[in-house]
Short mmCIF file of C-alpha atoms in Angstrom, two decimals:
data_model
loop_
_atom_site.label_atom_id
_atom_site.label_comp_id
_atom_site.label_asym_id
_atom_site.label_seq_id
_atom_site.Cartn_x
_atom_site.Cartn_y
_atom_site.Cartn_z
CA UNK A 1 40.87 -6.20 100.87
CA UNK A 2 38.39 -8.44 102.90
CA UNK A 3 34.81 -8.36 101.91
CA UNK A 4 32.56 -7.65 104.77
CA UNK A 5 29.16 -9.19 105.50
CA UNK A 6 26.61 -8.07 108.00
CA UNK A 7 23.00 -9.05 108.79
CA UNK A 8 20.56 -6.57 107.01
CA UNK A 9 18.50 -5.97 110.16
CA UNK A 10 17.99 -6.80 113.79
CA UNK A 11 15.32 -6.03 116.29
CA UNK A 12 15.72 -5.69 120.00
CA UNK A 13 13.98 -4.36 123.09
CA UNK A 14 14.90 -1.61 125.46
CA UNK A 15 17.37 -2.80 128.17
CA UNK A 16 18.71 -5.73 126.21
CA UNK A 17 22.27 -6.28 125.11
CA UNK A 18 22.62 -6.30 121.34
CA UNK A 19 25.37 -8.14 119.45
CA UNK A 20 25.95 -7.36 115.80
CA UNK A 21 28.43 -9.55 113.96
CA UNK A 22 30.39 -8.65 110.87
CA UNK A 23 32.10 -11.35 108.86
CA UNK A 24 35.34 -10.64 107.07
CA UNK A 25 36.82 -14.07 106.21
CA UNK A 26 39.80 -12.79 104.21
CA UNK A 27 41.02 -10.18 106.57
CA UNK A 28 44.67 -9.48 106.37
CA UNK A 29 47.11 -9.54 109.25
CA UNK A 30 47.41 -5.73 109.53
CA UNK A 31 43.77 -4.72 108.75
CA UNK A 32 41.85 -2.62 111.27
CA UNK A 33 38.18 -3.10 112.16
CA UNK A 34 36.04 -0.07 112.81
CA UNK A 35 32.34 0.35 113.51
CA UNK A 36 30.17 3.40 112.71
CA UNK A 37 26.65 4.35 113.70
CA UNK A 38 24.32 6.32 111.47
CA UNK A 39 21.05 8.03 112.31
CA UNK A 40 18.57 9.19 109.76
CA UNK A 41 19.55 12.38 107.94
CA UNK A 42 22.99 12.29 109.46
CA UNK A 43 26.37 11.05 108.35
CA UNK A 44 27.94 8.01 110.14
CA UNK A 45 29.88 8.56 113.27
CA UNK A 46 32.72 6.53 114.77
CA UNK A 47 31.82 4.11 117.62
CA UNK A 48 34.79 1.92 118.15
CA UNK A 49 37.93 0.36 116.66
CA UNK A 50 39.88 -2.68 117.25
CA UNK A 51 42.66 -4.90 115.84
CA UNK A 52 42.40 -8.08 118.04
CA UNK A 53 40.94 -9.35 121.26
CA UNK A 54 38.51 -6.97 122.98
CA UNK A 55 38.14 -3.26 123.08
CA UNK A 56 35.64 -1.40 125.31
CA UNK A 57 34.66 2.25 125.39
CA UNK A 58 31.88 4.23 127.09
CA UNK A 59 29.33 3.21 124.51
CA UNK A 60 30.27 -0.24 123.20
CA UNK A 61 32.54 -3.19 123.16
CA UNK A 62 34.18 -4.90 120.20
CA UNK A 63 35.10 -8.56 120.28
CA UNK A 64 37.52 -10.02 117.83
CA UNK A 65 38.36 -13.69 118.00
CA UNK A 66 41.82 -15.00 117.51
CA UNK A 67 41.43 -15.79 113.78
CA UNK A 68 39.94 -12.26 113.17
CA UNK A 69 37.53 -13.62 110.52
CA UNK A 70 34.62 -11.82 112.23
CA UNK A 71 34.05 -9.11 114.84
CA UNK A 72 31.04 -8.41 117.10
CA UNK A 73 29.86 -5.05 118.18
CA UNK A 74 28.13 -5.26 121.48
CA UNK A 75 25.79 -2.56 122.72
CA UNK A 76 24.89 -2.90 126.42
CA UNK A 77 21.32 -2.14 127.54
CA UNK A 78 20.14 -0.55 124.41
CA UNK A 79 17.52 2.30 124.45
CA UNK A 80 15.26 3.65 121.80
CA UNK A 81 17.88 6.21 120.85
CA UNK A 82 20.15 3.38 119.69
CA UNK A 83 17.96 2.71 116.73
CA UNK A 84 20.22 3.29 113.86
CA UNK A 85 22.21 1.59 111.06
CA UNK A 86 25.56 0.13 112.09
CA UNK A 87 28.38 -0.33 109.64
CA UNK A 88 31.62 -2.26 109.99
CA UNK A 89 34.60 -1.08 108.11
CA UNK A 90 37.81 -3.00 107.34
CA UNK A 91 40.85 -0.98 106.41
CA UNK A 92 44.43 -1.85 105.61
CA UNK A 93 45.85 1.20 107.37
CA UNK A 94 47.31 2.49 104.09
CA UNK A 95 45.02 3.42 101.39
CA UNK A 96 42.32 0.78 101.05
CA UNK A 97 39.20 0.41 103.22
CA UNK A 98 35.74 -1.03 102.71
CA UNK A 99 32.33 -0.62 104.51
CA UNK A 100 29.85 -3.32 105.00
CA UNK A 101 26.26 -2.92 103.79
CA UNK A 102 25.09 -1.95 107.17
CA UNK A 103 22.81 -3.52 109.80
CA UNK A 104 19.58 -1.64 110.65
CA UNK A 105 18.88 -2.06 114.37
CA UNK A 106 15.38 -1.34 115.61
CA UNK A 107 14.93 -1.05 119.29
CA UNK A 108 11.42 -1.50 120.62
CA UNK A 109 9.80 -0.30 123.84
CA UNK B 1 33.59 20.94 117.71
CA UNK B 2 34.79 19.28 114.55
CA UNK B 3 32.66 19.95 111.47
CA UNK B 4 32.23 18.78 107.92
CA UNK B 5 29.57 20.68 105.93
CA UNK B 6 28.14 19.91 102.51
CA UNK B 7 26.74 22.60 100.33
CA UNK B 8 23.20 21.13 99.86
CA UNK B 9 21.10 18.60 101.67
CA UNK B 10 18.89 18.00 98.60
CA UNK B 11 19.61 18.54 94.99
CA UNK B 12 17.53 17.82 91.89
CA UNK B 13 19.19 17.83 88.49
CA UNK B 14 18.42 16.81 84.99
CA UNK B 15 20.07 14.12 82.94
CA UNK B 16 23.17 15.45 81.18
CA UNK B 17 23.65 18.42 83.60
CA UNK B 18 27.08 19.08 85.18
CA UNK B 19 26.74 18.85 88.94
CA UNK B 20 29.00 20.13 91.66
CA UNK B 21 28.90 18.88 95.20
CA UNK B 22 30.96 20.82 97.75
CA UNK B 23 32.40 19.79 101.02
CA UNK B 24 34.20 21.85 103.52
CA UNK B 25 36.03 20.79 106.74
CA UNK B 26 37.18 23.10 109.51
CA UNK B 27 39.57 20.70 111.26
CA UNK B 28 42.66 21.20 109.11
CA UNK B 29 42.51 17.54 108.08
CA UNK B 30 44.90 16.17 105.52
CA UNK B 31 42.44 13.67 103.90
CA UNK B 32 39.03 14.09 102.42
CA UNK B 33 36.73 11.41 100.99
CA UNK B 34 33.63 11.16 98.83
CA UNK B 35 31.23 8.22 99.25
CA UNK B 36 27.92 7.30 97.74
CA UNK B 37 25.42 5.45 99.86
CA UNK B 38 22.72 3.18 98.40
CA UNK B 39 20.28 0.83 100.14
CA UNK B 40 21.69 -2.65 100.43
CA UNK B 41 25.23 -1.50 99.24
CA UNK B 42 26.41 0.52 102.20
CA UNK B 43 28.97 3.27 101.56
CA UNK B 44 31.15 2.97 98.53
CA UNK B 45 34.25 5.13 98.09
CA UNK B 46 34.35 7.19 94.93
CA UNK B 47 37.48 9.29 95.34
CA UNK B 48 39.70 10.50 98.16
CA UNK B 49 42.39 13.17 98.44
CA UNK B 50 45.44 13.09 100.66
CA UNK B 51 46.73 16.57 99.93
CA UNK B 52 45.78 19.68 97.96
CA UNK B 53 45.54 18.90 94.29
CA UNK B 54 46.15 15.11 94.97
CA UNK B 55 43.56 12.51 94.39
CA UNK B 56 43.16 8.73 94.24
CA UNK B 57 40.35 6.64 92.81
CA UNK B 58 38.15 4.61 95.13
CA UNK B 59 36.10 1.64 94.25
CA UNK B 60 33.58 3.40 91.97
CA UNK B 61 35.16 6.39 90.21
CA UNK B 62 33.49 6.06 86.82
CA UNK B 63 31.41 9.05 85.93
CA UNK B 64 32.88 11.23 88.67
CA UNK B 65 35.82 13.62 89.02
CA UNK B 66 37.06 15.62 91.98
CA UNK B 67 38.89 18.78 92.75
CA UNK B 68 40.82 19.88 95.79
CA UNK B 69 42.25 23.40 95.33
CA UNK B 70 42.29 24.22 98.99
CA UNK B 71 42.96 21.97 101.99
CA UNK B 72 39.55 22.53 103.51
CA UNK B 73 37.50 22.08 100.46
CA UNK B 74 36.85 18.96 98.29
CA UNK B 75 34.47 18.94 95.34
CA UNK B 76 32.77 16.05 93.60
CA UNK B 77 31.90 16.73 89.99
CA UNK B 78 29.41 14.74 87.81
CA UNK B 79 30.37 15.81 84.37
CA UNK B 80 27.16 14.65 82.83
CA UNK B 81 24.64 13.42 85.32
CA UNK B 82 22.79 10.21 84.81
CA UNK B 83 19.75 8.68 86.52
CA UNK B 84 21.88 5.89 87.88
CA UNK B 85 23.78 8.58 89.86
CA UNK B 86 20.78 9.28 91.90
CA UNK B 87 21.98 8.58 95.48
CA UNK B 88 23.03 9.91 98.82
CA UNK B 89 26.52 11.43 98.76
CA UNK B 90 28.70 11.73 101.86
CA UNK B 91 31.79 13.56 102.38
CA UNK B 92 34.32 12.66 105.08
CA UNK B 93 37.74 13.72 106.36
CA UNK B 94 40.51 12.31 108.56
CA UNK B 95 43.55 13.98 110.07
CA UNK B 96 46.20 11.69 108.74
CA UNK B 97 45.08 8.17 107.60
CA UNK B 98 43.45 6.96 104.38
CA UNK B 99 43.30 3.28 105.18
CA UNK B 100 40.55 3.16 107.80
CA UNK B 101 42.88 3.55 110.77
CA UNK B 102 41.77 7.06 111.56
CA UNK B 103 38.32 8.11 112.70
CA UNK B 104 36.45 9.53 109.76
CA UNK B 105 34.24 12.67 110.32
CA UNK B 106 31.26 12.76 108.04
CA UNK B 107 29.13 15.55 106.73
CA UNK B 108 25.33 15.26 106.75
CA UNK B 109 25.11 14.08 103.19
CA UNK B 110 23.55 15.41 99.91
CA UNK B 111 20.58 13.55 98.51
CA UNK B 112 20.97 13.87 94.74
CA UNK B 113 18.11 13.08 92.42
CA UNK B 114 18.86 13.08 88.62
CA UNK B 115 15.60 13.21 86.56
#
């Protein structure tokens, strides 16, 4: 299964768009890409999932280029409450999946 | 509202003790997972279970065992706790998939300290 690499941390300001990229160079054809958000003292929670191209929901967008060697989670107009750790997950849809080390996003006023 | 609960938020044990971490889900999910979470390493899968009494090793099963006697309950067991097992332990469940294709529902975690 593909190893995932994410930046350790990122800073942003309220109202800005934030893009967090996850690298998964050896991703297989059928692997899924999923992003989770984790606040302090809570378990991670699902944000968005994609396979290829672009997926958008009410909280985020996920961009996956044609070669699928990376994926970018995009958070529009972040607020202080978006301060959290964001994890990407690559899974084969059968019985193997692996989380990245997580990106700590700090949103400043 | 879906819910995964873990028996303790904080636990302090001594080296060599047998430790039980309990997880219960109320969503009738088929699959349950145990992870440990460490700074800089993210979440690493210890074991998962796809049915009652069925289990599979994850990436780091050494030093751990699991038990699933009922569908809603999944236990993580440290037979003889060691200091390098000090960590945050997270339980999760999914309705049908075990390969990342299903949304995972996580519990709040148990922070275990082994002295």
